[in-house]
Every structure is written in structure tokens, then in C-alpha cells.
Tab-separated table of N, CA and C and ligand atoms in Angstrom:
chain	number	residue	atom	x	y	z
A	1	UNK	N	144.560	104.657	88.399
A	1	UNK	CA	143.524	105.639	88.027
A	1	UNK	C	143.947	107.051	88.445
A	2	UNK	N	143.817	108.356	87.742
A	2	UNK	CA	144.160	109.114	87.696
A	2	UNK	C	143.092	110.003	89.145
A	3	UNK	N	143.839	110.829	89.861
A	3	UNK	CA	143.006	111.047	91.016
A	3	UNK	C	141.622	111.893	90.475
A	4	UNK	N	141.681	112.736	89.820
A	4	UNK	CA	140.766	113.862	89.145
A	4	UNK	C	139.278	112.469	88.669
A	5	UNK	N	140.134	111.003	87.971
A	5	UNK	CA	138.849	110.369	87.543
A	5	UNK	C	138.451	109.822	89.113
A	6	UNK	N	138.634	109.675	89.851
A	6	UNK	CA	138.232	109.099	91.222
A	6	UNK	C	137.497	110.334	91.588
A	7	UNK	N	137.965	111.363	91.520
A	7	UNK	CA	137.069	112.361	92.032
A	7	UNK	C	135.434	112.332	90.903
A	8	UNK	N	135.557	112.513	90.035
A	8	UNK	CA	134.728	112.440	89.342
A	8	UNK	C	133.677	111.243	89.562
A	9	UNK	N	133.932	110.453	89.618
A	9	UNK	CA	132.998	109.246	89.827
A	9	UNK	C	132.507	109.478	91.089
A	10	UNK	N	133.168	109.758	91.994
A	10	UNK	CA	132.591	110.140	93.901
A	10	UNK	C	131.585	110.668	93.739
A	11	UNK	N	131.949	112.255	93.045
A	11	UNK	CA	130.866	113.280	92.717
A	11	UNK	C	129.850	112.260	91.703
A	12	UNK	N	129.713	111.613	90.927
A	12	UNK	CA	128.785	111.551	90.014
A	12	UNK	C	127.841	110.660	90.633
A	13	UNK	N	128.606	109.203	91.733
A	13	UNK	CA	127.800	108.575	92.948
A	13	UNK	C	126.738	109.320	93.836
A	14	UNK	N	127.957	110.705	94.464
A	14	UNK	CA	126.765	111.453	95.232
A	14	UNK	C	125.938	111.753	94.676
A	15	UNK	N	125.956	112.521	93.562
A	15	UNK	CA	124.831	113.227	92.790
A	15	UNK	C	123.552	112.341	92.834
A	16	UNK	N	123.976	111.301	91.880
A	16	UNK	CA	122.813	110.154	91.727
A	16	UNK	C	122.422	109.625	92.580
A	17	UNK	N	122.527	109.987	94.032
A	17	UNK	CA	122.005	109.143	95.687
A	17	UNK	C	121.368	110.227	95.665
A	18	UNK	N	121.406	111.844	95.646
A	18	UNK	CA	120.757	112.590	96.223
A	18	UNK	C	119.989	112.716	95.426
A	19	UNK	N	119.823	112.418	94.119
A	19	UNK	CA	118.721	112.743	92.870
A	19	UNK	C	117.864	111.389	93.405
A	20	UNK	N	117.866	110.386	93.362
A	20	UNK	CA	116.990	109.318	93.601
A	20	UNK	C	116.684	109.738	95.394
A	21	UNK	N	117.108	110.353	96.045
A	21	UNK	CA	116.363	110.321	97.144
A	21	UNK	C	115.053	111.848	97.117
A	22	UNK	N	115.520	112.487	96.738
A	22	UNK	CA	114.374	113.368	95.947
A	22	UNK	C	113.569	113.307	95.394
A	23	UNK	N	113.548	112.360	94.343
A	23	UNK	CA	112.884	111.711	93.980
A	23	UNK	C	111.719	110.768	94.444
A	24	UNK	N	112.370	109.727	95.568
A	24	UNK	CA	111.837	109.074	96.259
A	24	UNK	C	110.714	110.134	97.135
A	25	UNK	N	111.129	111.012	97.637
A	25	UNK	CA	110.321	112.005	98.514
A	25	UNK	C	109.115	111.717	98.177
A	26	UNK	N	108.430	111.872	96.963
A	26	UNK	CA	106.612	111.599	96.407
A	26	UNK	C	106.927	110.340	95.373
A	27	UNK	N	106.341	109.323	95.433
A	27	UNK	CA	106.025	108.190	94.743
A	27	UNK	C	104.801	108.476	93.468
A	28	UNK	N	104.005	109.342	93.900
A	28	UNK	CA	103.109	109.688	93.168
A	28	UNK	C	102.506	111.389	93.733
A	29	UNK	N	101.995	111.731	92.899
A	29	UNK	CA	101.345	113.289	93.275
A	29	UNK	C	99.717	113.511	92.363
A	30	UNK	N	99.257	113.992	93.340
A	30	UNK	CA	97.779	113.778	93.036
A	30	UNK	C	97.489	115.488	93.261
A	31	UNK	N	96.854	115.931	92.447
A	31	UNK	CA	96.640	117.618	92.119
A	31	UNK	C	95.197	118.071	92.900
A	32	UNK	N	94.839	118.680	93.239
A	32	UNK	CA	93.216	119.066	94.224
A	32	UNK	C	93.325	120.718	93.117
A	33	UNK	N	92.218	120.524	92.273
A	33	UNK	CA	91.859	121.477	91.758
A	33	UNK	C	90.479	121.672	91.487
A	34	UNK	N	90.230	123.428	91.523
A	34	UNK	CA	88.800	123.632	91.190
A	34	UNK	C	88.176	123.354	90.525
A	35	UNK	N	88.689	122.923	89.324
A	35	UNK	CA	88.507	123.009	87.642
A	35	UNK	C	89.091	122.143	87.230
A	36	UNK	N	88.607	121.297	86.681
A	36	UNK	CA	89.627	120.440	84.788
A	36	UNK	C	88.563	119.974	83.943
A	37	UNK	N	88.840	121.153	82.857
A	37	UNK	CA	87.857	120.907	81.646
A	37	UNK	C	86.839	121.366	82.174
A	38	UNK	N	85.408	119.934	82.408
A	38	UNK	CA	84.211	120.358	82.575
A	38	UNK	C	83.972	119.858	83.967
A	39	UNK	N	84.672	119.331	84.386
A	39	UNK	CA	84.489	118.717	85.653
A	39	UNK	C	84.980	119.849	86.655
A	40	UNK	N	84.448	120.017	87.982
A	40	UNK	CA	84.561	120.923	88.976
A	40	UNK	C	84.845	120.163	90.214
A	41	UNK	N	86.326	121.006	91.029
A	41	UNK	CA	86.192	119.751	92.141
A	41	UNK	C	87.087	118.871	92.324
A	42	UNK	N	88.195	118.552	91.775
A	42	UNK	CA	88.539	116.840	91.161
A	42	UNK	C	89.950	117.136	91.920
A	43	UNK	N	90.169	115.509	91.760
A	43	UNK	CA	91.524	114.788	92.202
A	43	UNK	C	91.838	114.514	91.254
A	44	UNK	N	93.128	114.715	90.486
A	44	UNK	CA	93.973	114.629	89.204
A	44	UNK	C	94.769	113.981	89.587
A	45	UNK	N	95.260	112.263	88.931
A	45	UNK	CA	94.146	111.706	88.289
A	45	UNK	C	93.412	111.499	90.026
A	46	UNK	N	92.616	110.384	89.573
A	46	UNK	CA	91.552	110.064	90.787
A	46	UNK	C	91.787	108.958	91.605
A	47	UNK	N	92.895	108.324	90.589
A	47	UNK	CA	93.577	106.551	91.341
A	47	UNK	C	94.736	106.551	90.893
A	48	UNK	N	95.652	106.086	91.855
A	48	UNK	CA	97.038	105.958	91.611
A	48	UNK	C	97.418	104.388	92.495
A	49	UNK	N	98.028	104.383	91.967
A	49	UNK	CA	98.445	102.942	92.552
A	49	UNK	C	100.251	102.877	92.234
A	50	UNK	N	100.103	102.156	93.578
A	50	UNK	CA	101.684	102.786	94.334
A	50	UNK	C	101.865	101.466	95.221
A	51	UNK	N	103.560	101.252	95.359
A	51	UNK	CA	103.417	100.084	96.213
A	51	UNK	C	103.778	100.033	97.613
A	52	UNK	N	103.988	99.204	98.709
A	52	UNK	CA	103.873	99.118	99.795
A	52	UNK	C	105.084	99.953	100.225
A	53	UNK	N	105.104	100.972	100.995
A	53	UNK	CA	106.055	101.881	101.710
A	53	UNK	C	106.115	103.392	100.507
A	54	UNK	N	105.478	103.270	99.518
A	54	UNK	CA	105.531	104.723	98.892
A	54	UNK	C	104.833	105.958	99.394
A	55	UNK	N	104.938	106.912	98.953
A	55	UNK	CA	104.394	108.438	99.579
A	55	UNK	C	103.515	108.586	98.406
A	56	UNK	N	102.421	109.188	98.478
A	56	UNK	CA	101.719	109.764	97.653
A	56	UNK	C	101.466	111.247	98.352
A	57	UNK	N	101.878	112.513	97.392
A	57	UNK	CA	101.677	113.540	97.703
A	57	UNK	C	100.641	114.673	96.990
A	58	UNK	N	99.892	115.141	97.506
A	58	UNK	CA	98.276	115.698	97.490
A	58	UNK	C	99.105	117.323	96.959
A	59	UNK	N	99.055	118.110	95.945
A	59	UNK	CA	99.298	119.281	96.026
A	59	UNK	C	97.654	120.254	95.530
A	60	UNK	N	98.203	121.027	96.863
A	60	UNK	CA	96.868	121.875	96.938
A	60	UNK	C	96.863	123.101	95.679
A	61	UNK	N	96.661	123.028	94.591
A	61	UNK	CA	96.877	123.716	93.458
A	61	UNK	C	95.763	124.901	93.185
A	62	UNK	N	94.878	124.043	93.974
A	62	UNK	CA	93.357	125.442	94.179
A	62	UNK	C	93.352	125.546	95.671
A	63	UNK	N	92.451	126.264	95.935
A	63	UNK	CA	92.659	126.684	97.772
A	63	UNK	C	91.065	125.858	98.235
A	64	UNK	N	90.931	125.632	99.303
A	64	UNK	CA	89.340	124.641	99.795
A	64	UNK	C	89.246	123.306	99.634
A	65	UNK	N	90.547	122.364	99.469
A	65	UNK	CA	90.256	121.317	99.240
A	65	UNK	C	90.782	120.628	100.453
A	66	UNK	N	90.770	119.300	100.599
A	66	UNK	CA	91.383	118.449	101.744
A	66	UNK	C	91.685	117.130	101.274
A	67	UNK	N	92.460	116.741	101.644
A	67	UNK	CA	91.940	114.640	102.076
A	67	UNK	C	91.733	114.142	103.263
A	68	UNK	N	90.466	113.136	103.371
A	68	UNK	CA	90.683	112.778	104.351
A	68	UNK	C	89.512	110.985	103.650
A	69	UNK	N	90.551	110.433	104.298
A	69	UNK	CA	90.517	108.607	104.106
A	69	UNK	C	88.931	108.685	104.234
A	70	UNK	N	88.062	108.000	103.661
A	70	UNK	CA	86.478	107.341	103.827
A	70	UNK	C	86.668	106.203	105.161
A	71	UNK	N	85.844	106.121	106.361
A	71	UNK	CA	85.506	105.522	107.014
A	71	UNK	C	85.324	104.016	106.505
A	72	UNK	N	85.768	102.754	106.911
A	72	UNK	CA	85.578	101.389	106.270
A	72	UNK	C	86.234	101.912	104.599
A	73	UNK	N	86.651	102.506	104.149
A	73	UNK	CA	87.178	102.988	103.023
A	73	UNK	C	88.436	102.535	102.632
A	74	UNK	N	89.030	101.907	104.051
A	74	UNK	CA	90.854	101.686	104.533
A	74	UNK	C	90.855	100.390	104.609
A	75	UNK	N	92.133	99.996	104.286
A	75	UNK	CA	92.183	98.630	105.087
A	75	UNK	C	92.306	98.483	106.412
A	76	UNK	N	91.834	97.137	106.787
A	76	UNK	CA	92.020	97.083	108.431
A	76	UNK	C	92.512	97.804	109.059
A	77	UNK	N	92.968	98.113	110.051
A	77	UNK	CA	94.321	98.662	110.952
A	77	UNK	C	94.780	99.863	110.523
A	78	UNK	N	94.078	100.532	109.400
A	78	UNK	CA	94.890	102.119	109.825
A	78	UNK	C	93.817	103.095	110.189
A	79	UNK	N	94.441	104.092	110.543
A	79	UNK	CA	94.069	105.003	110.885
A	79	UNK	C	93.354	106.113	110.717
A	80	UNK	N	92.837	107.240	111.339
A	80	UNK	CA	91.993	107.837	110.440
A	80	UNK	C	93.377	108.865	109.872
A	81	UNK	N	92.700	109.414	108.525
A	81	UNK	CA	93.542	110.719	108.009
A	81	UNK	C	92.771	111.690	107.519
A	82	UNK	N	92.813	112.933	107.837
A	82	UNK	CA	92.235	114.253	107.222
A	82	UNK	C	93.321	115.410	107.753
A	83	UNK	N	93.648	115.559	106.362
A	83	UNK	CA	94.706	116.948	106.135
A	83	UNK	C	94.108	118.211	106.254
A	84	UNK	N	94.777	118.943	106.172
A	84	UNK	CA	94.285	120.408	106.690
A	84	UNK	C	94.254	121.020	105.281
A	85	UNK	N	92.878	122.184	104.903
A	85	UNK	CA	92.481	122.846	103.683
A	85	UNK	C	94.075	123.702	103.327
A	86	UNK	N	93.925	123.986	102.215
A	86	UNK	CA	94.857	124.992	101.121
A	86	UNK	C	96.402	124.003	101.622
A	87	UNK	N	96.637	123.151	102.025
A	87	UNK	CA	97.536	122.439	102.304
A	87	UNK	C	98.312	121.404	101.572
A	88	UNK	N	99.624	121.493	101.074
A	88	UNK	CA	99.608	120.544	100.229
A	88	UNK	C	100.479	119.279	101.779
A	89	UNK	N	100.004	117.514	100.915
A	89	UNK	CA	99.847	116.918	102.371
A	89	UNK	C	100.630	115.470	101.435
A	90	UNK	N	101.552	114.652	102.084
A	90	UNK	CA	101.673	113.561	101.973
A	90	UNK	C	101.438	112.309	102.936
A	91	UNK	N	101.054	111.391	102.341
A	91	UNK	CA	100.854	110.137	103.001
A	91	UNK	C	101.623	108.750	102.660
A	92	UNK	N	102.434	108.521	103.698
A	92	UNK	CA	103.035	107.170	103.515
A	92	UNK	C	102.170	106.011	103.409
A	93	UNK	N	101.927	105.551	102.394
A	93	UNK	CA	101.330	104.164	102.700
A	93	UNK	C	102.048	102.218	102.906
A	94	UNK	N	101.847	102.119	104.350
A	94	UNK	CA	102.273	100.760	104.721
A	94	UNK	C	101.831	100.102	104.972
A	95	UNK	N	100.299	99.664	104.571
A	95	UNK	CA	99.095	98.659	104.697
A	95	UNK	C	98.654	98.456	103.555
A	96	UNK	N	98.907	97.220	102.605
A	96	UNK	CA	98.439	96.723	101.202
A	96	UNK	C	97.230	97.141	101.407
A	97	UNK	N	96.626	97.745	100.409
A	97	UNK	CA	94.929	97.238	100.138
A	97	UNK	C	94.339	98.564	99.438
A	98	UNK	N	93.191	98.919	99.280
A	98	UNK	CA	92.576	100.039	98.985
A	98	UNK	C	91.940	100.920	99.860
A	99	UNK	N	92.412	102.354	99.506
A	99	UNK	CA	92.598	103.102	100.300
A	99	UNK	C	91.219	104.312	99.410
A	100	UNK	N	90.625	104.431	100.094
A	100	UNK	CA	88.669	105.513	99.606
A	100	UNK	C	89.180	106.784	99.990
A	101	UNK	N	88.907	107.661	99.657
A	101	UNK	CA	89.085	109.249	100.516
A	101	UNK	C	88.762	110.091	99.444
A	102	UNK	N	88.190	111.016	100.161
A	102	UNK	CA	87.638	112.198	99.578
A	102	UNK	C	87.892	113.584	100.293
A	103	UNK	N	87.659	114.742	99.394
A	103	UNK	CA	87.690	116.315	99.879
A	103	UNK	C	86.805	116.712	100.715
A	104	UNK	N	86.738	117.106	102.139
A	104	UNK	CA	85.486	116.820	102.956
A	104	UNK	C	84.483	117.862	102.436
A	105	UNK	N	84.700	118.777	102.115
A	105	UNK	CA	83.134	119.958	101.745
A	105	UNK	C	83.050	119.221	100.970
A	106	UNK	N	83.701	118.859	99.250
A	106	UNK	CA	83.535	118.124	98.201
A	106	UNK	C	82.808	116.749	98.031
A	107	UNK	N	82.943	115.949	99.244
A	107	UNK	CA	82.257	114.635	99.258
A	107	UNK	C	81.400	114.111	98.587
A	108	UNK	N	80.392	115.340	98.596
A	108	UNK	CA	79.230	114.992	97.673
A	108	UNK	C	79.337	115.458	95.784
A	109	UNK	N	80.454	116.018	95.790
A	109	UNK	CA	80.519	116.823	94.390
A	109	UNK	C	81.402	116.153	93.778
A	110	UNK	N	81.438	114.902	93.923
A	110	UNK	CA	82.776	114.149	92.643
A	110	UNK	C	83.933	114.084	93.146
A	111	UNK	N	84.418	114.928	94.269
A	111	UNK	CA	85.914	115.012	94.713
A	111	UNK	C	86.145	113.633	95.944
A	112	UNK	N	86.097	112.726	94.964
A	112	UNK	CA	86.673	111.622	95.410
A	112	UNK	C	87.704	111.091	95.180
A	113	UNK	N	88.564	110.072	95.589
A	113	UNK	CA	89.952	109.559	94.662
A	113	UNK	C	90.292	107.881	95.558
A	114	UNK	N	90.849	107.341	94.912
A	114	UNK	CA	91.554	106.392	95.542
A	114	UNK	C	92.817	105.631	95.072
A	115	UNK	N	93.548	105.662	95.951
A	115	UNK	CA	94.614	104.371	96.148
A	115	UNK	C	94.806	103.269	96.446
A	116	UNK	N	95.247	102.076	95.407
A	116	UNK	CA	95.729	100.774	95.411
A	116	UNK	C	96.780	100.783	95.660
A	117	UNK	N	97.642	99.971	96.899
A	117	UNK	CA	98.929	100.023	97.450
A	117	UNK	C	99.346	98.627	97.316
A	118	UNK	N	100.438	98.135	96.490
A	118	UNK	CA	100.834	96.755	96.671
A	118	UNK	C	99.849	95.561	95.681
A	119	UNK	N	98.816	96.445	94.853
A	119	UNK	CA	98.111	95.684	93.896
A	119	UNK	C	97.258	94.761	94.581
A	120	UNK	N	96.845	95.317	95.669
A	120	UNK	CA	95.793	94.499	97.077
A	120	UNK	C	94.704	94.874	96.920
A	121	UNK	N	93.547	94.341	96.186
A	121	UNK	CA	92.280	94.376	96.153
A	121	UNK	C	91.510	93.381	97.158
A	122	UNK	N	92.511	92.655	98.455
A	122	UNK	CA	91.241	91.816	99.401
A	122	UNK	C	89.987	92.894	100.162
A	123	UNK	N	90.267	94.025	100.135
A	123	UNK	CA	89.099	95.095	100.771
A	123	UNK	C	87.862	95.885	100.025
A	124	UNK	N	87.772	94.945	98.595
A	124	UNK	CA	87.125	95.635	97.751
A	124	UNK	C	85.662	95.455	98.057
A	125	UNK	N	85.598	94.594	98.787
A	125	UNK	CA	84.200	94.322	98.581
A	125	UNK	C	83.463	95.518	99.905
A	126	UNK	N	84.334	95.562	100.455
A	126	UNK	CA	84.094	97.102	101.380
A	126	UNK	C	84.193	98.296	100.960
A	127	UNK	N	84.705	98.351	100.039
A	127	UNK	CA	84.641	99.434	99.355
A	127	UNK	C	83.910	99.966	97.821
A	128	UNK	N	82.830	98.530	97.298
A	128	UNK	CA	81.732	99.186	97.303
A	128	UNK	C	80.650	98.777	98.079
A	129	UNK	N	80.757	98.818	99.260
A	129	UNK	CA	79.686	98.805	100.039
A	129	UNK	C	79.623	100.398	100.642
A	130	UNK	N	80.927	101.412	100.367
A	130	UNK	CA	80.868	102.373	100.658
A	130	UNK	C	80.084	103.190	100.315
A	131	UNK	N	79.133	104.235	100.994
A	131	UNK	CA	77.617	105.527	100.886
A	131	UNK	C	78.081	106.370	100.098
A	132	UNK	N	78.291	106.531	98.567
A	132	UNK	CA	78.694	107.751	98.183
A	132	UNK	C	76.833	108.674	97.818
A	133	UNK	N	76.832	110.246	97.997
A	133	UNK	CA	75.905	110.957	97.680
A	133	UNK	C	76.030	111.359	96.286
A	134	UNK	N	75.007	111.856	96.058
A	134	UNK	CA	74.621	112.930	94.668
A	134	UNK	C	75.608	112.412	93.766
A	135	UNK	N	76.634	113.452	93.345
A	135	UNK	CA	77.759	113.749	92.036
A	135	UNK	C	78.229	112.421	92.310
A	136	UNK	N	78.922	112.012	93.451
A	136	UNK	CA	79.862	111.144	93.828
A	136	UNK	C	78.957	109.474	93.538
A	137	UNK	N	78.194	109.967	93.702
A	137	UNK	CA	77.507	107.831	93.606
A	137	UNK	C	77.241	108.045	92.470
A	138	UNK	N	77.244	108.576	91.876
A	138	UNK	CA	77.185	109.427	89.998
A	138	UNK	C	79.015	108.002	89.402
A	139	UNK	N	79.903	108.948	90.062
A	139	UNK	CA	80.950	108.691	89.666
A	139	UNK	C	81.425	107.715	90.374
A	140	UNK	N	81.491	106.477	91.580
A	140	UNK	CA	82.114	105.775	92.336
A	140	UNK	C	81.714	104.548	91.423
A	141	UNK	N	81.130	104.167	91.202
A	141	UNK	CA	80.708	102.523	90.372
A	141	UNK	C	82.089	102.653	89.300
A	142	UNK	N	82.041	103.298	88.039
A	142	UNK	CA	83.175	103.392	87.417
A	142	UNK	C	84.489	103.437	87.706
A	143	UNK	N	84.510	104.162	88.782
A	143	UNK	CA	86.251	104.459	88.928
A	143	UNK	C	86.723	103.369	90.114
A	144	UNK	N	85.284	102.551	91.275
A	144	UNK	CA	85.316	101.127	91.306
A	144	UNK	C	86.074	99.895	90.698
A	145	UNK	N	85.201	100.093	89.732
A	145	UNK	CA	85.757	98.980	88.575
A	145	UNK	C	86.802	99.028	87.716
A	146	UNK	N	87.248	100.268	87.703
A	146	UNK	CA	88.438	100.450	87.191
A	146	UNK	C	89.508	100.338	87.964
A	147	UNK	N	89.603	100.060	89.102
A	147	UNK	CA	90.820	99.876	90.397
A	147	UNK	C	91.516	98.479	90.032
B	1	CU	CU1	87.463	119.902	97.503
């Protein structure tokens, strides 16, 4: 083999390790905006489903928004999470199951969202037992049943 094609293939290996690890960086990306369409408020989309060890990354695209996980919202054993406003924020997820969270001023205004990790629905039944208010118990039955 000619040395120039050995070089070439090295380079074209590295390339494609550092493009798939970039890649890898967000598994999914979820948008926090003021506005879409007629809706005010929202997580774009509102459910993503991602599997066990992926990142899902939150970009703060309007300024005033947050995430932070719903209480009994989680599966067992993790932890609490609430990101900091105008922040864009990722979260590793390494506990199968469904994951509730909402924008904390927003809570009551529709800015809800959730994640299925690993196609684990054993926590569902806790999660509609979850208190949504006003806009949000408006919108949680549907996007429920659609998980
Ligand atoms: Cu918000």
C-alpha cells in the first residue's frame, strides 16, 4: 500500500471518531421557548425518548425558562434536578423509566415535558398520579398517553 493511502485512511478513521463523538455529546435536544405558533411557554418537542446512558440537552432559546425533574415524577433512586434560568443544561440519563419535569415559574402554564429512557414504562402509574395545575392538567392526560 502506497504510504499517502495509509495516511489517508488514518486521517479519515480520526475524523469519523471525532465526528461520532460530537455527536454523541446530545442524544437528543429539547428547545425552551416563549412562543411556538399559538402555544406560549413550551418544550420543543415535549417527549423524547432516548436510551439508557444518553444525554438529552435543554437549549435555552428564550431567556426565563428552567428544568427541573417533578417530585415522584422520576424513577426510583434518582435524584433531584433543577437547572439554572437562561441556561442551556444537559442531563445524562442512567435509570430506565420515565422521567416528569417541568419549567419552574411555567409549571402551571403548559411548560411541561417528559422523557422515556430505555422504553421503561414500570413508573407510569406514578406518573399519572402526578398534581398537574391549570394549563398543565389541561395538557398532561394526552401527552401521558402518548409516552
Ligand atoms: Cu418556562
Amino acid at each position: 500500500m502506497k504510504s499517502h493511502n495509509k495516511f489517508l485512511i488514518i486521517t479519515t478513521f480520526l475524523f469519523s471518531t471525532l465526528f461520532a463523538n460530537i455527536v454523541l455529546a446530545a442524544d437528543a435536544t429539547v428547545e425552551m421557548l416563549n412562543r411556538l405558533d399559538k402555544q406560549s411557554n413550551v418544550f420543543e418537542p415535549k417527549i423524547v425518548k432516548v436510551n439508557v446512558g444518553d444525554t438529552v440537552l435543554w437549549k435555552a432559546k428564550d431567556k426565563g425558562h428552567n428544568v427541573e425533574f417533578i417530585k415522584k415524577g422520576v424513577p426510583e433512586g434518582v435524584g433531584k434536578f433543577k437547572s439554572k434560568f437562561n441556561k442551556d443544561v444537559e442531563y445524562k440519563f442512567e435509570v430506565p423509566g420515565i422521567y416528569a419535569y417541568w419549567c419552574t415559574p411555567h409549571k402551571n402554564m403548559g411548560m411541561i415535558g417528559f422523557v422515556v429512557v430505555g422504553d421503561d414504562k414500570s413508573n407510569l402509574e406514578a406518573i399519572k398520579k402526578l398534581r398537574f395545575s391549570s394549563k398543565s392538567k389541561k395538557m398532561a392526560p394526552d401527552l401521558i398517553n402518548s409516552l
